[in-house]
PDB file of C-alpha atoms in Angstrom:
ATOM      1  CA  UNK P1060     -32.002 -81.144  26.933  1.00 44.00           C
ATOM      2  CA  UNK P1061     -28.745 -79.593  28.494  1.00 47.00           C
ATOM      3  CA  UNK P1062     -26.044 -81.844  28.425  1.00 48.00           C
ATOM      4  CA  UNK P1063     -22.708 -81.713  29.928  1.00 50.00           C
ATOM      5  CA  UNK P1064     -19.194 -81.478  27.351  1.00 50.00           C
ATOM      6  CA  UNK P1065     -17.712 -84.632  27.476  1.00 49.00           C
ATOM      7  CA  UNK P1066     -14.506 -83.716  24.784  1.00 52.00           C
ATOM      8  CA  UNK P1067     -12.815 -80.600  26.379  1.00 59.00           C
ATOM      9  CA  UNK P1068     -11.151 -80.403  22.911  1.00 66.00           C
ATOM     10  CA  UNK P1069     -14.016 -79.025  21.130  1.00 76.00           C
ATOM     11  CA  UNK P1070     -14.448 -75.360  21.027  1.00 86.00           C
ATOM     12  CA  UNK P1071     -16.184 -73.688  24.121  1.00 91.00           C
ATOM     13  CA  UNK P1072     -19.930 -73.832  24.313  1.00 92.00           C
ATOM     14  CA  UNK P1073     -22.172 -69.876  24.276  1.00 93.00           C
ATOM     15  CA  UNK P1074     -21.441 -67.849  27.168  1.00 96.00           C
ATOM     16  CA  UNK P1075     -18.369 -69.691  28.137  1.00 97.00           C
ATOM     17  CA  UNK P1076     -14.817 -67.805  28.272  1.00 96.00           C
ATOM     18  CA  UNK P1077     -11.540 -69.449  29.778  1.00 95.00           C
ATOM     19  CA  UNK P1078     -11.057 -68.359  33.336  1.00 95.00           C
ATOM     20  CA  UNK P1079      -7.194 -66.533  33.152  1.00 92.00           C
ATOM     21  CA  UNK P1080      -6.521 -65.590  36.770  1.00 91.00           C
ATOM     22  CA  UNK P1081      -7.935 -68.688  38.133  1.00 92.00           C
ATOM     23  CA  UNK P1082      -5.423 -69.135  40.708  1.00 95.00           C
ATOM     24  CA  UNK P1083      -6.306 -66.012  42.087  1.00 96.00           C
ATOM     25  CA  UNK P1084      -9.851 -67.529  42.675  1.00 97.00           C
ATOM     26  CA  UNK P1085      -8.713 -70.809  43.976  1.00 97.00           C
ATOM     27  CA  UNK P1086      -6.373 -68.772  46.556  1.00 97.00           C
ATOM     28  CA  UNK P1087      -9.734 -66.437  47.568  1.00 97.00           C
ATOM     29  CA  UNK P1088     -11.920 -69.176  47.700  1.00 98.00           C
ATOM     30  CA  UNK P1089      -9.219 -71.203  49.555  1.00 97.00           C
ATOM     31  CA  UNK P1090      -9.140 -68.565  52.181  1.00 97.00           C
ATOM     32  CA  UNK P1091     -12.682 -67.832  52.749  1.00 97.00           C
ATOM     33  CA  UNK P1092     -14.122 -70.963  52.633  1.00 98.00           C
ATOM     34  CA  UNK P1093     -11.009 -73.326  53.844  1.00 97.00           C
ATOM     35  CA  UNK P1094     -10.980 -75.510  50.943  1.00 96.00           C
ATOM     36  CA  UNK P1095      -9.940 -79.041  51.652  1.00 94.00           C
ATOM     37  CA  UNK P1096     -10.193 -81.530  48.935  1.00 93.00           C
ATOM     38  CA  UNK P1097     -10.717 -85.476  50.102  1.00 90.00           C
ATOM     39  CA  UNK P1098     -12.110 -88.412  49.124  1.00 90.00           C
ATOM     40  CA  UNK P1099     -13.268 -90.279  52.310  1.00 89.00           C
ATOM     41  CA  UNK P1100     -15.775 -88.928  54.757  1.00 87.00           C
ATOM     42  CA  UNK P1101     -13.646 -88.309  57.903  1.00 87.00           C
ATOM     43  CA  UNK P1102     -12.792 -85.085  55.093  1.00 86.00           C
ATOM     44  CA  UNK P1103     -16.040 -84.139  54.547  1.00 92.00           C
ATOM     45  CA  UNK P1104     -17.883 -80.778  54.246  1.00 94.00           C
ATOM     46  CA  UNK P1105     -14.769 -79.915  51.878  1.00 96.00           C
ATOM     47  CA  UNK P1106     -15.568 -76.517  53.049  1.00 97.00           C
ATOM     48  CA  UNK P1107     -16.422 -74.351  55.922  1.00 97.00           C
ATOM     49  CA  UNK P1108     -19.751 -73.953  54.520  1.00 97.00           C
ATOM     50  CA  UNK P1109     -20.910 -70.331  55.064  1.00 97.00           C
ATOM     51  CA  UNK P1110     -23.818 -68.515  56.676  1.00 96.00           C
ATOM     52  CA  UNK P1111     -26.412 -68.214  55.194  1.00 97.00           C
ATOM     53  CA  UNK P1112     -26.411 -71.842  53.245  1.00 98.00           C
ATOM     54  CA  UNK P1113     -28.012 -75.027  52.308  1.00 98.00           C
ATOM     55  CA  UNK P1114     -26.783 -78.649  51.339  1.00 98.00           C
ATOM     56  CA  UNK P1115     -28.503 -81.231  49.706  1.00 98.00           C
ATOM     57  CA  UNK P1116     -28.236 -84.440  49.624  1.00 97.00           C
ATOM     58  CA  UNK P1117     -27.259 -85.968  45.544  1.00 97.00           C
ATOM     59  CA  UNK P1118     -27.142 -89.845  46.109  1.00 94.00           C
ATOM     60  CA  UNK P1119     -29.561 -91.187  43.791  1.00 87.00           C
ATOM     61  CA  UNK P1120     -31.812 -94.478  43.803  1.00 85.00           C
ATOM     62  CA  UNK P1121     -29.428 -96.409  42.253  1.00 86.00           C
ATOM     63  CA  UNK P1122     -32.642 -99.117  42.163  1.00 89.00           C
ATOM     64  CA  UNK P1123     -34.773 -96.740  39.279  1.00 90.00           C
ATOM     65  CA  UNK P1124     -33.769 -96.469  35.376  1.00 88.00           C
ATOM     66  CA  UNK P1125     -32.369 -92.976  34.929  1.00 90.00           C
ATOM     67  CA  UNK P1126     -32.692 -91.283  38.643  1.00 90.00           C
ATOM     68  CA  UNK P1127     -28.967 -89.583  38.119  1.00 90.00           C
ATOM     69  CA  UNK P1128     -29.066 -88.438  34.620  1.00 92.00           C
ATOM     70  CA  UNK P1129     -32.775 -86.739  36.078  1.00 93.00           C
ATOM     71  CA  UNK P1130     -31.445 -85.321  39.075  1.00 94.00           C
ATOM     72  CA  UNK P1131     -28.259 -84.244  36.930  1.00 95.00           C
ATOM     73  CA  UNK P1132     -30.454 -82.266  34.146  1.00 94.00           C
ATOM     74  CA  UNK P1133     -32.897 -80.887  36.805  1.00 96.00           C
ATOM     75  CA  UNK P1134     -30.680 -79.563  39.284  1.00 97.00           C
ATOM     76  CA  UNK P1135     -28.294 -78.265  36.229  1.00 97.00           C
ATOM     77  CA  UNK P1136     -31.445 -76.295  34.616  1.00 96.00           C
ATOM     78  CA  UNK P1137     -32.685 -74.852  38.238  1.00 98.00           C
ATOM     79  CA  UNK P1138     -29.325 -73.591  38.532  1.00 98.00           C
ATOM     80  CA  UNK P1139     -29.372 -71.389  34.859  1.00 98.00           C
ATOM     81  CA  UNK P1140     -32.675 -70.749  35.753  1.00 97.00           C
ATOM     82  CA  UNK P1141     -31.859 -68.889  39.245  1.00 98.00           C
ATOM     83  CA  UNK P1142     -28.733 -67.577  37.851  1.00 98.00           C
ATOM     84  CA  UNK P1143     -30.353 -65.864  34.945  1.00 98.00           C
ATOM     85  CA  UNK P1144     -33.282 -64.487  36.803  1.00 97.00           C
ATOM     86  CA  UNK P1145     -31.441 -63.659  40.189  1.00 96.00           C
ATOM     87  CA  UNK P1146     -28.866 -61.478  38.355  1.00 97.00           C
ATOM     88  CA  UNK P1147     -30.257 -60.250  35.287  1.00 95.00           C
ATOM     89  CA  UNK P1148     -27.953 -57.307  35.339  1.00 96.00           C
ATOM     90  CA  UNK P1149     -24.918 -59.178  35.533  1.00 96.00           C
ATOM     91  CA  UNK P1150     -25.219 -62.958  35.117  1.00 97.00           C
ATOM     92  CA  UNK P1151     -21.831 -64.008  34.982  1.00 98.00           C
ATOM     93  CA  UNK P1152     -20.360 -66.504  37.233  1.00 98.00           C
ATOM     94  CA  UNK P1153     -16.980 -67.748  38.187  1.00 98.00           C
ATOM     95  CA  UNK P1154     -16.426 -71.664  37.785  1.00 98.00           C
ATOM     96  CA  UNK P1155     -13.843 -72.939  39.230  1.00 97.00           C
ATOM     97  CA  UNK P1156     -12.867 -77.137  38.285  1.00 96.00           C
ATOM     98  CA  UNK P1157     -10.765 -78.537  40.560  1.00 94.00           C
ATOM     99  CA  UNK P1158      -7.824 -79.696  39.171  1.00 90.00           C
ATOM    100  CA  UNK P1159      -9.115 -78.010  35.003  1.00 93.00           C
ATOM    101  CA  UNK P1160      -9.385 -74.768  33.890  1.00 92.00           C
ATOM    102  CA  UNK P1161     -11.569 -72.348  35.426  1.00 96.00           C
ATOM    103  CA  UNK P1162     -14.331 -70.550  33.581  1.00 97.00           C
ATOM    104  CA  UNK P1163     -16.371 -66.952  33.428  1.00 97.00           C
ATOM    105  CA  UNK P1164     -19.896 -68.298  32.395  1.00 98.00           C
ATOM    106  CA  UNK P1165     -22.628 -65.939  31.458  1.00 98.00           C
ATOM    107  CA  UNK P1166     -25.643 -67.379  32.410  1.00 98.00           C
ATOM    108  CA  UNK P1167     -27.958 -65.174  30.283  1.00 98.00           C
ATOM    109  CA  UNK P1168     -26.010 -66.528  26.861  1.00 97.00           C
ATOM    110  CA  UNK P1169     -25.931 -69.640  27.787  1.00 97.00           C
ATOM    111  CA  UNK P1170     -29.253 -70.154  28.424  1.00 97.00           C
ATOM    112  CA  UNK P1171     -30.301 -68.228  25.658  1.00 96.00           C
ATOM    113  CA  UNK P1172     -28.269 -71.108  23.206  1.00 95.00           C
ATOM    114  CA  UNK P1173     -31.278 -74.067  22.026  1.00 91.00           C
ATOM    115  CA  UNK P1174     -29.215 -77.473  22.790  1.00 86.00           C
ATOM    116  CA  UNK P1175     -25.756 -76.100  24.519  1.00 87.00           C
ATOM    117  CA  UNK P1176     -23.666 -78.206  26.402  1.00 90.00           C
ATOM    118  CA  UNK P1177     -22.353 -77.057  30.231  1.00 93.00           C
ATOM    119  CA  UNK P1178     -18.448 -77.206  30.087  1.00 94.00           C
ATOM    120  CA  UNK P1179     -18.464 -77.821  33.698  1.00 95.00           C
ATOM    121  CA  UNK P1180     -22.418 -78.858  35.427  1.00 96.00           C
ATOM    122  CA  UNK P1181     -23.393 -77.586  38.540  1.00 98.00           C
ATOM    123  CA  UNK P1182     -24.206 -80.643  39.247  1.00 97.00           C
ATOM    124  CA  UNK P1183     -20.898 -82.834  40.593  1.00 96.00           C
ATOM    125  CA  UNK P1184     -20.318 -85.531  38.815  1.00 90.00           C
ATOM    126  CA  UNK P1185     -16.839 -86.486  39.289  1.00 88.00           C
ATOM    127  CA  UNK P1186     -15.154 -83.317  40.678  1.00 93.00           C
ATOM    128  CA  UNK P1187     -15.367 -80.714  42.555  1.00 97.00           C
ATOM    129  CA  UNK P1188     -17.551 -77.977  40.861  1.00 98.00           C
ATOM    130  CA  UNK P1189     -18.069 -74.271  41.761  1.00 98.00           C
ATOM    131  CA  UNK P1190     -20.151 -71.417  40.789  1.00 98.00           C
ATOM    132  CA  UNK P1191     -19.220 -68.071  42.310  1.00 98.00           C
ATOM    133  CA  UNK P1192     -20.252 -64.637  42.175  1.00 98.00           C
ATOM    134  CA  UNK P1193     -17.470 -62.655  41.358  1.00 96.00           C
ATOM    135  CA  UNK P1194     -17.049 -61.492  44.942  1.00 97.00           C
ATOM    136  CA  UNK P1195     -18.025 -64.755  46.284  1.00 97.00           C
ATOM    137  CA  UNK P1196     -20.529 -63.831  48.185  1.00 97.00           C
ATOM    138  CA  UNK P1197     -23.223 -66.236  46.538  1.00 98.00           C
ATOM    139  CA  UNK P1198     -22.527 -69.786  44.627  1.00 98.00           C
ATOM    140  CA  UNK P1199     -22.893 -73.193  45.066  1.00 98.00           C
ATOM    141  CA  UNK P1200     -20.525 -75.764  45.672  1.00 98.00           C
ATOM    142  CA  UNK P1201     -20.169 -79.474  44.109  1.00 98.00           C
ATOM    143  CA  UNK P1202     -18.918 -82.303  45.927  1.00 97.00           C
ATOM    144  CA  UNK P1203     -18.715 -85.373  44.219  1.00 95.00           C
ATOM    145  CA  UNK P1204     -17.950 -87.638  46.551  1.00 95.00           C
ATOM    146  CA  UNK P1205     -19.997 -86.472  49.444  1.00 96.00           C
ATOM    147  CA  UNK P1206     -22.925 -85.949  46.764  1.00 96.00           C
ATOM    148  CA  UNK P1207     -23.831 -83.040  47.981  1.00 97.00           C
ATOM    149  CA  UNK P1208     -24.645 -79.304  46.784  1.00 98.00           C
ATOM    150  CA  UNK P1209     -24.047 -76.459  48.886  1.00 98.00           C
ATOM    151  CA  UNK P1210     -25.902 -73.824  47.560  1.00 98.00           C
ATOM    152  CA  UNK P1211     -25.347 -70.426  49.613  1.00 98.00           C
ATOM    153  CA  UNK P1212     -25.690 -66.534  49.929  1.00 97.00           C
ATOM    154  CA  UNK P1213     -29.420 -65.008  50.344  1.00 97.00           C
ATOM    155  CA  UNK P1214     -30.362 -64.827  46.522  1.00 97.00           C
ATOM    156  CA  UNK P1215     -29.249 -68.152  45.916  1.00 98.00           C
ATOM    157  CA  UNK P1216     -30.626 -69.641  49.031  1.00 98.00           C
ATOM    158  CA  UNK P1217     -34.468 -67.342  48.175  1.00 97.00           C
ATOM    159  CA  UNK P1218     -34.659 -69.280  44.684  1.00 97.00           C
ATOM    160  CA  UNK P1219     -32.490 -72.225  43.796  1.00 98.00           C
ATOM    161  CA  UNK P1220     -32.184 -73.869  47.559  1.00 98.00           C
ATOM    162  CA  UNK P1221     -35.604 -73.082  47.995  1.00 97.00           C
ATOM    163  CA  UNK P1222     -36.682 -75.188  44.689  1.00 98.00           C
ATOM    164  CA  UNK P1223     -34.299 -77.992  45.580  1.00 98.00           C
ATOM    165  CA  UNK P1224     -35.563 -78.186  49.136  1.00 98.00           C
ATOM    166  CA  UNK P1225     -38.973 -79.249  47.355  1.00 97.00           C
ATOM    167  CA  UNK P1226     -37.601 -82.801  46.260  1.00 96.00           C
ATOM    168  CA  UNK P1227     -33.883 -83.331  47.578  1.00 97.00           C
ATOM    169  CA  UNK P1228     -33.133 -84.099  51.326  1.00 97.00           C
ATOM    170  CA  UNK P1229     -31.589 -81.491  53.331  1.00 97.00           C
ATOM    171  CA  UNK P1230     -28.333 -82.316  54.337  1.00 97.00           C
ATOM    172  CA  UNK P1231     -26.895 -79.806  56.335  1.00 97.00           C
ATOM    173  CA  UNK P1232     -28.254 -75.988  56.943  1.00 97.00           C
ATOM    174  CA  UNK P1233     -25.225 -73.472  57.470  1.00 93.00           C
ATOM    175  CA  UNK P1234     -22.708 -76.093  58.091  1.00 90.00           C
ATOM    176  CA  UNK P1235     -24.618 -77.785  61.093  1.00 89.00           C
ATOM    177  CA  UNK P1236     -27.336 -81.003  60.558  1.00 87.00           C
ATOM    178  CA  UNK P1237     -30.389 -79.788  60.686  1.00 80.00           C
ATOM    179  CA  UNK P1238     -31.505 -82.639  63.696  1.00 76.00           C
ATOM    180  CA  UNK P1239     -28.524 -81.160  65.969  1.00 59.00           C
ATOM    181  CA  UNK P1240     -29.777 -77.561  66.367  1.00 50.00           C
TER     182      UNK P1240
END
């Protein structure tokens, strides 16, 4: 079972290195995506969210015995998976925590590692969580109080959207709802 790190004391997990020019991320994905962090709706997408792209919708049955920690290990383990297969020459992603350090995370190691632990999930659960391509042309993003998962660029959108549109309602397809096209 994958599990998230809940003491950010303890060493890093496989396949995890500490992000050192993370501002310059913040300040690229700032620009291209026109970052906005807030917490009540009239703020919400947090992002411009991009063309080609997909977000789903998080909230969980709050009425059923373990629906989030399911939905949390799921959509955290399609995620490795697509990142591992889609770029098997180059794995690594950017992951940028807002407000924490910012990580490099090689997918390939980490999934390679029996029982490790994500430093930050893909899944949001309690900030805002991104996975980019160095170049930031594919990634997903995390917002946790939206619950939602934008999950964008054509690889991305061919594997990991695509098995996430099987189970977890569409929410909005390249930044528009899909009943006002």
């Amino acid at each position: 079972m994958m599990r998230h790190t809940l003491d950010f004391g303890s060493p890093l997990p496989s396949g995890w290195t500490t992000l050192e020019d993370q501002n310059r991320y913040w300040d690229r994905f700032t620009d291209r995506f026109g970052f906005r962090p807030g917490i009540t709706e009239s703020t919400w997408p947090a992002i411009a969210e991009p063309t080609p792209s997909i977000t789903f919708d998080l909230t969980a049955p709050t009425n059923i015995a373990g629906a989030w920690q399911s939905r949390f290990d799921a959509v955290n383990a399609e995620a490795l998976r697509c990142f591992v297969s889609e770029f098997p020459d180059d794995p690594t992603f950017v992951v940028l925590d807002w407000q924490h350090h910012g990580y490099r995370l090689d997918a390939a190691v980490h999934a390679a590692t029996p029982d490790t632990e994500w430093r930050v999930p893909v899944y949001p659960n309690g900030d805002y969580y991104i996975f980019l391509r160095d170049d930031l042309s594919e990634g997903t993003f995390g917002h946790p109080w939206e619950q939602t998962l934008c999950v964008f660029g054509d690889r991305l959108l061919g594997t990991l959207a695509h098995t996430l549109a099987t189970w977890l309602p569409v929410k909005r397809v390249d930044g528009q709802r899909p009943d006002s096209e």
